[in-house]
Every structure is written in structure tokens, then in C-alpha cells.
Amino acid sequence: MRSFWLLTGATAISNAGNTFLYLAVPWALVSTTGSSLLAVLSLAAQTLPFLAAPFLGAVIDRHDRRFLFAAAEITQGCCVALIPLLLAMNAIGAVFAVLFVTGLAKVITEVVGSYALIPALVPKERLDRACGAFNSIQLVARFAGPALAGLTIAAVGPGWALAIDAATFLCTSLTALVLPRLRAGGRRQPLGAMLREGARFFRERPNLRRLTLALALYNLGAGGLEPTLLSLGANHWNWSATALGVLVSAGAVAAAAGAWLSRAVPGRHRRITLWFGVMAAGSLGLLFGAPVAVTIGFCVLSLGEGGVNAATMAYRQHEIPTDLAGRVNTVIRMFVTGAIPASALLLGLTANLVSSGWLFLPVALPALLGLAVWTSRRKEGAVKNVLLVNSNSRAPARMLQDRKDIRLSVISMPGHLDHYDEGTDVEVVDSIQDLTQVRLAALRIRRRNPFDHVVAPAEWSLQAGGYLRSLFGLPGPDYAVVNAFSNKLVMKQRLRAAGLPVARFLLVDQFTDAIAAGAELGWPVFLKRTHGGGATDMFVLTDAAEVTALAADERTARLRVSPYPMLAEELLDIEAEFHCDGVVAGGAVRF
């Protein structure tokens, strides 16, 4: 966890420095040009790159994430250091170009830091706690940053404030260099193919789509809340600058508390639902209109926002494979962040309703809609009780958990339990190839969830799936059928009986029996288990001497102690290999 805390501390320093940029550039533009419009547009220039986020996501997934993080931080530092010089030259267009590049680099650092570096640095079982701590510390940094930025600008001017910000980026980039190297996973693909793969993953995950829509709706309402509150307090409530500062600080403290407390709620779905509810409750408090009620509502809403940010960050880290983290998270970020600018427009449309309290209706309605979207369940008929027998196949596990018409139970093995959400009914066995253990686990599950279907997607789980269907009389391929296409001995016997040519073979009971098999079939022979997958524990044996030498060799140990028989085959000169995944006749899947 040392590397995680280093990253968290360095990112907090960088986030505190970012507030210098957000305050110093508009200040400097107003001082230099006298244009408030340019000051506002400078903030837009930094958020506009989020619309290009999916393309940056493909870049993230193609390269070493640590290097990208460091390079993006250095890029931001160099850009910020250039701004005072460009302002002095009155090169306003160049300032906006530099701000845009800074925004592009910021997209990379935010996505890589939150969704690639943290999952790689933190054990999976501690991710929820780590996300709460990370978000809480970043919120504290953002709370302290404006005060430091204001003091710095007042004391030495915006130029020095930007220089300090540039130095914070350098600090973060140097920290990144001491982190472990994190190369991108998966296959190297063309950019277009990578983008399609990321979009397809997002499209096929209804929970991620609902979460994205819910967060985008919330930001559509609350994204512009803070500046609206400041304007309201100054122009209608006649609050002092100190009172406005206390209001913003109270919201920041509440958000940090929410992030810290986020993991206290068990279950990731339940946790997100609770914090969405807290945000909705806070938004309703705003509708009372009185200053005290609005302040309380704002603090409650901020508490929920901090909690939901930490909860959804951990949720996405668990749900999205590491090699797709860049592409999928940037798609999500594009929608969620893209809703923020529209929030100011919505709140502007109700600005004349201050006295009635309906000013904050554009905040409350989207917050309630976001809660409704996240908690909605699509009706898909009767719920099916499904037992999944699985080892390392993550995709089927995720798809079944995302189906709202399925009540899922699982038999799995140690080392693969992170595939399943908290609260999933899971029985753990030493090996899913041990049919006795699988049978006993299935009996325990049936006492609390009498399943009607068995799914066995992994090659290693086929036998167990067929065995359980035969044992409980359930639909689907029974043990006899499954054994015929997973037991290589029976498979060859069936093919040969049907008149299809197969390599000559012999059943072998122990490793040294391969000598007799070689004498009968002719050397060399191919030796393997009758059951297995992944092309493991297979040997080409050239003569009896090699069999004798390997009979005590560590390389053949797993094959020799395997709980399955062995099969010796004549070695064939293969010209082409074909794989049959099923039988389709007349447009219908027959097998």
C-alpha cells in the first residue's frame, strides 16, 4: 500500500495546485483584457477535451500507464508554466490552445490514476476502503486549494500562482516514476478496433449504462450548483465573503466525510443506491428556499456526492477489466462530465424564481431521476434460479450478474471470488473437477436456492455441469453428452464408431505404459490427459528411453498425478486445424 499512499499524496498536491490554475487564469485574463467572457471561456477550454475522451482512452489502453501518467503531468506543468509568458505577450489565442492541451492531459491523468494505477497498487479486497480514502483526501486538497490560491494571488500575483501550480505537476510526475511499471494488457489492435471494443463492452453492460445515465442526470442538475449558490448568497441574501467561504467549506467537508464513510455500507449496489438517495434528499432540501434550509440541503447533497463518487469509483474498478479501463471509463466520463456545462444553463433559466424557492428545481428533478434510473429494474418475466459452475471465466460471471431476471448462485474456486459482487451466493470448492465436492456444494445451495438451470462456461467446468444436470434432472446437456465432447477417449471412440478417421490411440493407465503404447502405435507418440484444457501437460515422446527419463522428471509430475486417465496417440503431421463450436441448421442452434 506504500505506493498507493504515495500516489494519493502526490495527486492531492496536484489537485490543490489545480485550483491555482482555475483561479489565476480567469483573474489574469480579466486583468489583462478586461473581458469576463474570456475568463468564463478559459474554464470551458479546460473541460472541452472530455468530449474527445474515448480516443484518449484507446491511447491509455495501448501504453504503459505509469509512463502516460507521468508524461501527462509533465505536459500540464509545462503548459501552465507557459501561460504567464503568453499573457505577457498578449497571445490570448495561444493561452486558450495551451489550456486545451492541459485539459487533454488532465483527462489522461484522471482516468489513469483512478482506474488503472489504483487497482494495480491496491489488493482487490481493499479497493473499497482505498477509494474512500483517496476521494476524501482529494476533496480536502480541493477545499484547501482555493484559500491558498487566493492568498498567493493577493500576495504575489497570478504569475507566481501559476508557477507554483506547475511545480505541483512536476512533483506528481516524479512520484509516478517510483511506481511499478504498468504495461497495457490485451492484444495490440488498430485504434478503430480498440474504440469499438470499448464501446461494445459499455453497451453490453446494463449496470454501467444505468450508472452513467444516473450520474449524468445528477450533474445536469447539480453541476452548476456551487457558483449559483455563491451568486445567490452575494446578490440576494447579502452574505459577506466570509459567510460564502464558510458555505463552500462546509460543503467540501461534508463531501470529504461522505467519501470517507462510503464503504461503511455493505454491498456495492446498495452503497451506490444509499448515496444517490442522500443526494436526492439534499436536493429536496434546497427547494425550501430559506438560507438555513438551502445551506443544510447543500451540505447533505455534498455528503451524498462524496459518498457516491467513492462508491462508483470502486464499482467501476471492479466491473471494468484493466485492459479496457481507459476506453470504458473515458466513455463514461464523456457523458458524466459533459452534462456539467448544461447545468449552469438550466439554473440560469430559473434565476428569477429566487423568492419562490423553485430556483433549485433543476437540481432536485435530475437528482430524483438519477436515483430512479439507478434503482430501476427492467421487467423480463419470471426470475430464473441459475447455478454457475465456474473457475476463471470472468465475462459469463459478469453477464449473469447483470441480468435482472436471474437469481444467481455460484460454485467456484479460491482465487476467482473477485468475479462476484458482494452478496452473491457463492460456495467454494478446492477444485470444480472434484465432482464429489461439487455435488455437496450444490446440495448446500439447493437448501437455500433451488436452482432450475446449470451454466458451466469454462472447459474445466463442463463435466461438473453435465453431472449436476443429470443428478438433479435439469434441462441442458447431461453427463453422457458432456462426457462425449470433453473426454478425449470417449470423443475418439464416438467419432471412430461413426466412421470418421481419427488418429490411432490407446488408453494409458500410468506414465510408463507409454512404452508399450509406443511399441504398438509406432514412435513418436503424443501423451496427454483424457480431460483437460489449455493445451497443458502434453508431451511428444520419441522413444522408450525418453519415457523412462521423463518418468521421474518434474516436468511430467502434474500429468503423472492427474486424477484422470492418460491417452497415447500416434503423432500426425497436421496441415490445418478446425474448431467446431456448435451446430446450426436452418438458422436454429441445434447443439
Coordinates of C-alpha atoms in Angstrom, one line a residue, residues 15-451:
N15 CA -5.3 18.8 -7.2
A16 CA -4.6 21.6 -4.7
G17 CA -2.4 23.2 -7.4
N18 CA -5.1 22.9 -10.0
T19 CA -7.2 25.3 -8.0
F20 CA -4.4 27.9 -8.6
L21 CA -5.0 27.4 -12.3
Y22 CA -8.8 27.7 -12.1
L23 CA -8.5 31.0 -10.2
A24 CA -5.3 32.5 -11.6
V25 CA -6.1 32.2 -15.3
P26 CA -9.5 33.9 -15.2
W27 CA -8.1 36.5 -12.8
A28 CA -5.2 37.2 -15.2
L29 CA -7.5 37.3 -18.3
V30 CA -9.8 39.9 -16.6
S31 CA -6.8 41.9 -15.5
T32 CA -5.2 41.7 -19.0
T33 CA -8.2 42.1 -21.3
G34 CA -11.0 43.3 -19.0
S35 CA -13.3 40.6 -20.5
S36 CA -15.3 38.5 -18.1
L37 CA -16.4 36.4 -21.1
L38 CA -12.8 35.3 -21.8
A39 CA -12.5 34.4 -18.1
V40 CA -15.5 32.1 -18.3
L41 CA -14.4 30.6 -21.6
S42 CA -11.0 29.7 -20.1
L43 CA -12.8 27.2 -17.9
A44 CA -14.7 25.8 -20.8
A45 CA -11.4 25.3 -22.7
Q46 CA -10.2 23.0 -20.0
T47 CA -13.4 20.9 -19.9
L48 CA -13.9 20.7 -23.7
P49 CA -11.3 17.9 -24.1
F50 CA -13.6 15.5 -22.2
L51 CA -15.6 15.2 -25.4
A52 CA -12.5 13.6 -27.0
A53 CA -12.1 11.3 -24.0
P54 CA -12.9 8.0 -25.8
F55 CA -10.0 8.5 -28.2
L56 CA -7.7 9.2 -25.3
G57 CA -9.0 6.1 -23.7
A58 CA -7.7 4.0 -26.6
V59 CA -4.2 5.6 -26.1
I60 CA -4.3 4.8 -22.4
D61 CA -5.1 1.1 -23.1
R62 CA -2.2 0.8 -25.6
H63 CA 0.7 2.1 -23.5
D64 CA 2.4 1.8 -20.1
R65 CA 0.0 3.6 -17.7
R66 CA 2.7 4.8 -15.3
F67 CA 4.6 6.5 -18.2
L68 CA 1.4 8.0 -19.5
F69 CA 0.5 9.4 -16.1
A70 CA 4.0 11.0 -15.7
A71 CA 4.0 12.3 -19.2
A72 CA 0.6 13.9 -18.8
E73 CA 1.6 15.5 -15.5
I74 CA 4.7 17.0 -17.1
T75 CA 2.7 18.2 -20.0
Q76 CA 0.3 20.0 -17.7
G77 CA 3.2 21.5 -15.8
C78 CA 4.9 22.8 -19.0
C79 CA 1.6 24.2 -20.3
V80 CA 0.9 26.1 -17.0
A81 CA 4.4 27.4 -16.9
L82 CA 3.9 28.9 -20.4
I83 CA 0.7 30.8 -19.6
P84 CA 2.3 33.8 -17.8
L85 CA 4.7 34.3 -20.7
L86 CA 1.9 34.1 -23.2
L87 CA -0.2 36.5 -21.2
A88 CA 2.7 38.9 -21.1
M89 CA 2.9 38.7 -24.9
N90 CA -0.9 39.3 -25.1
A91 CA -1.2 36.0 -27.0
I92 CA -4.7 35.2 -25.8
G93 CA -5.4 32.6 -28.6
A94 CA -2.2 30.7 -27.6
V95 CA -3.3 30.8 -24.0
F96 CA -6.6 29.0 -24.9
A97 CA -4.7 26.5 -27.1
V98 CA -2.4 25.7 -24.1
L99 CA -5.5 25.4 -21.8
F100 CA -7.0 22.9 -24.2
V101 CA -3.8 20.8 -24.2
T102 CA -3.8 21.0 -20.4
G103 CA -7.3 19.6 -20.5
L104 CA -6.4 16.7 -22.7
A105 CA -3.5 15.8 -20.3
K106 CA -5.9 16.1 -17.4
V107 CA -8.3 13.5 -18.9
I108 CA -5.4 11.1 -19.1
T109 CA -4.1 11.6 -15.5
E110 CA -7.6 11.4 -14.0
V111 CA -8.6 8.2 -15.8
V112 CA -5.1 6.5 -15.4
G113 CA -4.8 7.5 -11.7
S114 CA -8.3 6.5 -10.6
Y115 CA -9.0 3.4 -12.8
A116 CA -5.6 2.0 -13.8
L117 CA -3.0 2.9 -11.1
I118 CA -5.1 2.4 -8.0
P119 CA -6.5 -1.0 -8.9
A120 CA -2.9 -2.1 -9.7
L121 CA -1.5 -0.8 -6.4
V122 CA -4.2 -2.0 -4.0
P123 CA -5.3 -5.6 -3.3
K124 CA -8.8 -6.1 -4.7
E125 CA -10.3 -6.8 -1.3
R126 CA -9.1 -3.4 -0.1
L127 CA -10.3 -1.3 -3.1
D128 CA -13.4 0.0 -1.4
R129 CA -11.5 1.3 1.6
A130 CA -8.8 2.7 -0.7
C131 CA -11.3 4.6 -2.9
G132 CA -12.9 6.1 0.1
A133 CA -9.6 7.3 1.5
F134 CA -8.4 8.6 -2.0
N135 CA -11.5 10.6 -2.7
S136 CA -11.7 12.0 0.8
I137 CA -8.1 13.2 0.7
Q138 CA -8.6 14.8 -2.8
L139 CA -11.6 16.6 -1.5
V140 CA -9.6 18.0 1.4
A141 CA -7.0 19.2 -1.1
R142 CA -9.6 20.9 -3.2
F143 CA -11.0 22.5 -0.1
A144 CA -7.6 23.9 1.0
G145 CA -6.5 24.9 -2.6
P146 CA -8.8 27.9 -3.2
A147 CA -7.7 29.5 0.1
L148 CA -4.1 29.0 -0.7
A149 CA -4.6 30.2 -4.3
G150 CA -6.4 33.3 -3.1
L151 CA -3.7 34.2 -0.6
T152 CA -1.0 33.6 -3.2
I153 CA -2.6 35.7 -5.9
A154 CA -3.2 38.5 -3.5
A155 CA 0.4 38.4 -2.2
V156 CA 2.5 37.9 -5.4
G157 CA 0.1 37.9 -8.3
P158 CA -1.3 35.2 -10.7
G159 CA 2.0 34.6 -12.4
W160 CA 3.6 33.2 -9.3
A161 CA 0.4 31.2 -8.5
L162 CA 0.7 29.5 -11.9
A163 CA 4.4 28.8 -11.3
I164 CA 3.5 27.0 -8.0
D165 CA 0.9 25.0 -9.9
A166 CA 3.5 24.0 -12.5
A167 CA 5.7 22.8 -9.7
T168 CA 3.0 20.6 -8.2
F169 CA 2.7 18.8 -11.6
L170 CA 6.4 18.1 -11.5
C171 CA 6.1 16.7 -8.0
T172 CA 3.4 14.3 -9.1
S173 CA 5.3 13.2 -12.2
L174 CA 8.4 12.4 -10.2
T175 CA 6.3 10.3 -7.8
A176 CA 4.9 8.4 -10.7
L177 CA 8.4 7.3 -11.7
V178 CA 8.8 5.3 -8.5
L179 CA 5.6 3.4 -9.0
P180 CA 5.6 -0.1 -10.6
R181 CA 5.6 -0.3 -14.4
L182 CA 2.0 -1.0 -15.7
R183 CA 2.0 -2.1 -19.3
A184 CA -1.3 -2.3 -21.1
G185 CA -2.9 -5.7 -21.2
G186 CA -4.7 -7.5 -24.0
R187 CA -3.9 -7.6 -27.7
R188 CA -2.4 -4.8 -29.8
Q189 CA -5.2 -3.7 -32.1
P190 CA -5.8 -0.9 -34.6
L191 CA -7.2 2.3 -32.9
G192 CA -10.7 1.8 -34.5
A193 CA -10.9 -1.8 -33.3
M194 CA -10.0 -0.7 -29.8
L195 CA -12.6 2.0 -29.8
R196 CA -15.3 -0.4 -31.0
E197 CA -14.3 -3.0 -28.3
G198 CA -14.6 -0.4 -25.6
A199 CA -17.9 0.9 -26.8
R200 CA -19.2 -2.7 -27.2
F201 CA -18.2 -3.5 -23.6
F202 CA -20.0 -0.4 -22.3
R203 CA -23.1 -1.2 -24.5
E204 CA -23.3 -4.8 -23.2
R205 CA -23.2 -3.8 -19.5
P206 CA -26.7 -2.5 -18.5
N207 CA -25.5 -1.7 -15.0
L208 CA -22.7 0.6 -16.3
R209 CA -25.2 2.2 -18.7
R210 CA -27.6 2.9 -15.9
L211 CA -24.9 4.2 -13.6
T212 CA -23.6 6.6 -16.3
L213 CA -27.1 7.9 -17.1
A214 CA -27.8 8.4 -13.4
L215 CA -24.6 10.3 -12.8
A216 CA -25.1 12.4 -15.9
L217 CA -28.6 13.3 -14.8
Y218 CA -27.3 14.3 -11.4
N219 CA -24.6 16.5 -12.9
L220 CA -27.1 18.0 -15.3
G221 CA -28.8 19.5 -12.3
A222 CA -26.1 20.0 -9.6
G223 CA -23.0 20.6 -11.8
G224 CA -23.5 24.4 -11.7
L225 CA -24.9 24.5 -8.1
E226 CA -21.9 26.0 -6.3
P227 CA -21.5 29.1 -8.4
T228 CA -25.3 29.6 -8.3
L229 CA -25.2 29.5 -4.5
L230 CA -22.4 32.0 -4.4
S231 CA -24.3 34.3 -6.6
L232 CA -27.5 33.9 -4.6
G233 CA -25.7 34.5 -1.3
A234 CA -24.0 37.6 -2.5
N235 CA -26.8 39.2 -4.5
H236 CA -30.0 38.2 -2.7
W237 CA -29.0 37.2 0.9
N238 CA -26.4 39.9 1.2
W239 CA -23.9 37.5 2.7
S240 CA -20.3 38.5 3.3
A241 CA -17.4 36.9 1.6
T242 CA -16.6 35.2 4.9
A243 CA -20.1 33.7 5.1
L244 CA -19.8 32.5 1.4
G245 CA -16.5 30.9 2.2
V246 CA -17.9 29.1 5.2
L247 CA -20.7 27.7 3.0
V248 CA -18.3 26.4 0.4
S249 CA -16.1 25.0 3.1
A250 CA -19.0 23.2 4.8
G251 CA -19.9 21.5 1.5
A252 CA -16.3 20.4 1.0
V253 CA -16.0 19.0 4.5
A254 CA -19.4 17.1 4.0
A255 CA -18.2 15.7 0.7
A256 CA -14.9 14.5 2.3
A257 CA -16.9 12.9 5.1
G258 CA -19.1 11.1 2.6
A259 CA -16.1 9.7 0.7
W260 CA -14.6 8.5 3.9
L261 CA -17.8 6.9 5.2
S262 CA -18.7 5.4 1.8
R263 CA -17.5 1.9 2.4
A264 CA -19.4 1.6 5.7
V265 CA -22.5 0.4 3.7
P266 CA -22.2 -3.3 2.7
G267 CA -22.8 -4.3 -0.9
R268 CA -21.7 -2.1 -3.9
H269 CA -25.1 -1.7 -5.5
R270 CA -26.7 -1.0 -2.1
R271 CA -23.9 1.5 -1.3
I272 CA -24.5 3.5 -4.5
T273 CA -28.2 3.4 -4.0
L274 CA -27.9 4.9 -0.5
W275 CA -25.6 7.8 -1.6
F276 CA -27.9 8.6 -4.6
G277 CA -30.7 8.8 -2.0
V278 CA -28.7 11.1 0.2
M279 CA -28.1 13.4 -2.8
A280 CA -31.8 13.4 -3.7
A281 CA -32.8 14.2 -0.1
G282 CA -30.3 17.1 -0.1
S283 CA -31.7 18.4 -3.4
L284 CA -35.2 18.4 -1.9
G285 CA -33.9 20.5 1.0
L286 CA -32.8 23.2 -1.4
L287 CA -36.5 23.7 -2.5
F288 CA -37.4 25.2 0.8
G289 CA -35.6 28.4 -0.3
A290 CA -34.7 29.8 3.1
P291 CA -31.0 30.4 3.6
V292 CA -30.7 27.9 6.5
A293 CA -32.6 25.2 4.6
V294 CA -30.6 25.7 1.5
T295 CA -27.3 25.5 3.5
I296 CA -28.4 22.3 5.1
G297 CA -29.6 20.9 1.8
F298 CA -26.3 21.8 0.2
C299 CA -24.3 20.0 2.9
V300 CA -26.5 16.9 2.7
L301 CA -26.2 16.9 -1.0
S302 CA -22.4 17.3 -0.8
L303 CA -22.2 14.4 1.7
G304 CA -24.0 12.2 -0.8
E305 CA -21.9 13.4 -3.7
G306 CA -18.7 12.5 -1.8
G307 CA -20.1 9.1 -1.0
V308 CA -21.3 8.3 -4.5
N309 CA -18.0 9.4 -6.1
A310 CA -16.1 6.9 -3.9
A311 CA -18.6 4.2 -4.3
T312 CA -18.9 4.4 -8.1
M313 CA -15.2 4.7 -8.4
A314 CA -14.7 1.3 -6.6
Y315 CA -17.6 -0.2 -8.5
R316 CA -16.1 0.7 -11.9
Q317 CA -12.7 -0.6 -10.8
H318 CA -14.3 -4.0 -10.0
E319 CA -16.5 -4.1 -13.1
I320 CA -14.2 -3.0 -15.9
P321 CA -11.2 -5.2 -16.9
T322 CA -7.9 -3.5 -16.5
D323 CA -7.1 -3.7 -20.3
L324 CA -10.3 -1.8 -21.1
A325 CA -10.1 0.7 -18.2
G326 CA -9.1 3.6 -20.4
R327 CA -11.6 3.2 -23.1
V328 CA -14.7 2.4 -21.0
N329 CA -14.0 5.0 -18.3
T330 CA -13.4 7.7 -20.8
V331 CA -16.8 6.9 -22.4
I332 CA -18.4 7.2 -19.0
R333 CA -16.5 10.4 -18.2
M334 CA -17.6 11.9 -21.5
F335 CA -21.3 11.7 -20.6
V336 CA -20.9 12.4 -16.9
T337 CA -18.6 15.4 -17.3
G338 CA -20.3 16.6 -20.4
A339 CA -23.5 17.3 -18.5
I340 CA -21.9 19.9 -16.2
P341 CA -21.9 22.9 -18.6
A342 CA -25.6 22.4 -19.3
S343 CA -26.3 22.7 -15.6
A344 CA -25.5 26.3 -15.5
L345 CA -27.9 27.0 -18.3
L346 CA -30.7 25.2 -16.5
L347 CA -30.1 27.1 -13.3
G348 CA -30.0 30.3 -15.3
L349 CA -33.5 29.6 -16.6
T350 CA -34.9 29.6 -13.1
A351 CA -32.8 32.5 -11.8
N352 CA -35.9 34.8 -11.5
L353 CA -37.6 32.3 -9.2
V354 CA -35.4 33.0 -6.1
S355 CA -38.2 34.3 -3.9
S356 CA -40.4 31.2 -4.5
G357 CA -37.7 28.7 -3.8
W358 CA -38.2 27.0 -7.2
L359 CA -34.7 28.2 -8.3
F360 CA -33.3 24.8 -7.4
L361 CA -36.0 22.7 -9.2
P362 CA -33.4 21.9 -12.0
V363 CA -31.2 20.4 -9.2
A364 CA -33.9 18.4 -7.5
L365 CA -35.6 16.8 -10.5
P366 CA -32.5 15.4 -12.2
A367 CA -31.3 14.1 -8.8
L368 CA -34.6 12.3 -8.2
L369 CA -34.5 11.0 -11.8
G370 CA -30.9 9.8 -11.3
L371 CA -32.0 7.8 -8.2
A372 CA -34.9 6.3 -10.1
V373 CA -32.7 5.3 -13.1
W374 CA -30.2 3.6 -10.9
T375 CA -32.8 1.7 -8.8
S376 CA -34.9 0.8 -11.8
R377 CA -35.2 -2.9 -12.8
R378 CA -36.2 -3.9 -16.3
K379 CA -39.1 -6.4 -16.2
E380 CA -38.1 -9.5 -18.1
G381 CA -40.6 -12.1 -16.9
A382 CA -40.2 -14.7 -14.3
V383 CA -36.9 -14.9 -12.4
K384 CA -34.7 -17.9 -13.2
N385 CA -32.7 -19.6 -10.5
V386 CA -29.3 -20.3 -12.0
L387 CA -26.3 -22.2 -10.7
L388 CA -23.0 -21.1 -12.3
V389 CA -20.1 -23.6 -12.0
N390 CA -17.1 -21.6 -12.9
S391 CA -13.4 -21.0 -12.4
N392 CA -11.6 -18.2 -14.2
S393 CA -14.2 -17.2 -16.8
R394 CA -15.0 -13.6 -15.8
A395 CA -17.2 -12.5 -18.7
P396 CA -20.0 -15.1 -18.2
A397 CA -20.0 -14.3 -14.5
R398 CA -20.4 -10.6 -15.1
M399 CA -23.2 -11.1 -17.7
L400 CA -25.2 -13.4 -15.4
Q401 CA -24.9 -10.9 -12.5
D402 CA -26.1 -8.1 -14.8
R403 CA -29.2 -10.0 -15.7
K404 CA -32.1 -8.8 -13.6
D405 CA -34.2 -11.9 -14.5
I406 CA -31.6 -14.2 -12.9
R407 CA -31.1 -15.2 -9.2
L408 CA -27.6 -16.4 -9.3
S409 CA -25.7 -19.0 -7.2
V410 CA -22.1 -19.9 -7.8
I411 CA -19.7 -22.8 -7.2
S412 CA -16.2 -21.6 -7.7
M413 CA -12.6 -22.0 -6.5
P414 CA -10.2 -19.9 -4.4
G415 CA -8.5 -17.2 -6.4
H416 CA -11.6 -16.4 -8.5
L417 CA -14.0 -14.9 -6.0
D418 CA -13.4 -11.3 -7.1
H419 CA -15.5 -12.1 -10.1
Y420 CA -18.6 -11.8 -8.0
D421 CA -20.5 -8.9 -6.3
E422 CA -20.9 -8.8 -2.5
G423 CA -23.9 -10.7 -1.5
T424 CA -23.7 -13.3 -4.3
D425 CA -24.5 -16.8 -3.1
V426 CA -21.1 -18.5 -3.6
E427 CA -19.9 -21.9 -2.5
V428 CA -16.1 -22.5 -2.6
V429 CA -14.6 -25.9 -3.5
D430 CA -10.9 -26.9 -3.9
S431 CA -11.5 -27.9 -7.5
I432 CA -14.5 -27.9 -9.7
Q433 CA -13.1 -31.1 -11.3
D434 CA -13.8 -32.9 -8.0
L435 CA -17.4 -34.0 -8.6
T436 CA -17.9 -35.1 -5.0
Q437 CA -17.1 -31.6 -3.7
V438 CA -19.2 -30.0 -6.4
R439 CA -22.2 -32.3 -5.6
L440 CA -22.0 -31.5 -1.9
A441 CA -21.7 -27.7 -2.6
A442 CA -24.8 -28.0 -5.0
L443 CA -26.8 -29.7 -2.2
R444 CA -26.0 -26.9 0.2
I445 CA -27.0 -24.3 -2.3
R446 CA -30.3 -26.1 -3.1
R447 CA -31.3 -25.9 0.6
R448 CA -31.5 -22.1 0.2
N449 CA -31.9 -21.5 -3.5
P450 CA -33.3 -24.5 -5.5
F451 CA -31.8 -23.7 -8.9

